[in-house]
Tab-separated table of C-alpha atoms in Angstrom:
chain	number	residue	atom	x	y	z
A	1	TYR	CA	0.383	20.309	11.136
A	2	VAL	CA	2.283	23.130	12.809
A	3	GLN	CA	3.842	20.723	15.312
A	4	ALA	CA	4.856	18.383	12.486
A	5	LEU	CA	6.599	21.271	10.746
A	6	THR	CA	8.903	21.679	13.749
A	7	LEU	CA	10.432	18.298	12.844
A	8	GLY	CA	11.628	19.679	9.519
A	9	GLU	CA	10.925	18.838	5.918
A	10	PRO	CA	9.735	15.289	5.247
A	11	PRO	CA	11.925	13.043	3.104
A	12	VAL	CA	10.869	12.921	-0.541
A	13	LEU	CA	10.946	9.582	-2.339
A	14	SER	CA	12.818	9.361	-5.619
A	15	ASP	CA	10.885	8.402	-8.748
A	16	GLU	CA	12.355	4.888	-8.516
A	17	GLU	CA	11.300	4.486	-4.879
A	18	MET	CA	7.838	5.863	-5.637
A	19	ALA	CA	7.376	3.394	-8.515
A	20	ARG	CA	8.361	0.537	-6.192
A	21	VAL	CA	5.843	1.674	-3.556
A	22	ILE	CA	3.084	1.991	-6.166
A	23	GLU	CA	3.749	-1.570	-7.381
A	24	GLN	CA	3.645	-2.886	-3.810
A	25	MET	CA	0.354	-1.096	-3.171
A	26	LYS	CA	-1.164	-2.582	-6.336
A	27	LYS	CA	-0.233	-6.072	-5.148
A	28	MET	CA	-1.792	-5.374	-1.751
A	29	SER	CA	-5.075	-4.093	-3.219
A	30	TYR	CA	-4.548	-1.055	-1.011
A	31	GLY	CA	-7.659	1.099	-0.694
A	32	GLN	CA	-9.950	-1.343	-2.477
A	33	ALA	CA	-12.920	-3.156	-1.025
A	34	PRO	CA	-12.761	-6.946	-1.316
A	35	ASP	CA	-14.418	-8.224	-4.452
A	36	PRO	CA	-17.393	-10.618	-4.124
A	37	GLU	CA	-15.251	-13.705	-4.808
A	38	GLY	CA	-12.603	-12.603	-2.312
A	39	THR	CA	-9.757	-12.797	-4.830
A	40	ASN	CA	-8.115	-9.642	-3.479
A	41	ASP	CA	-8.743	-10.524	0.170
A	42	LEU	CA	-5.342	-10.791	1.849
A	43	ALA	CA	-6.736	-12.321	5.043
A	44	ARG	CA	-7.168	-15.795	3.504
A	45	PRO	CA	-4.752	-18.596	4.471
A	46	ARG	CA	-1.576	-18.919	2.414
A	47	ASP	CA	-2.509	-22.386	1.115
A	48	ALA	CA	-5.985	-21.303	-0.052
A	49	ALA	CA	-6.692	-21.546	-3.766
A	50	VAL	CA	-6.992	-18.286	-5.658
């Protein structure tokens, strides 16, 4: 942490940028375990049925 502080203050996202990131994370199922049917499993082939 102390070494990171030597780099300066981190950039802060605007509300608009933060909303965009949140929407992207929702689409990615970020932080969620795959459901039993695998509908939020991003590792499936692109042509697989949902």
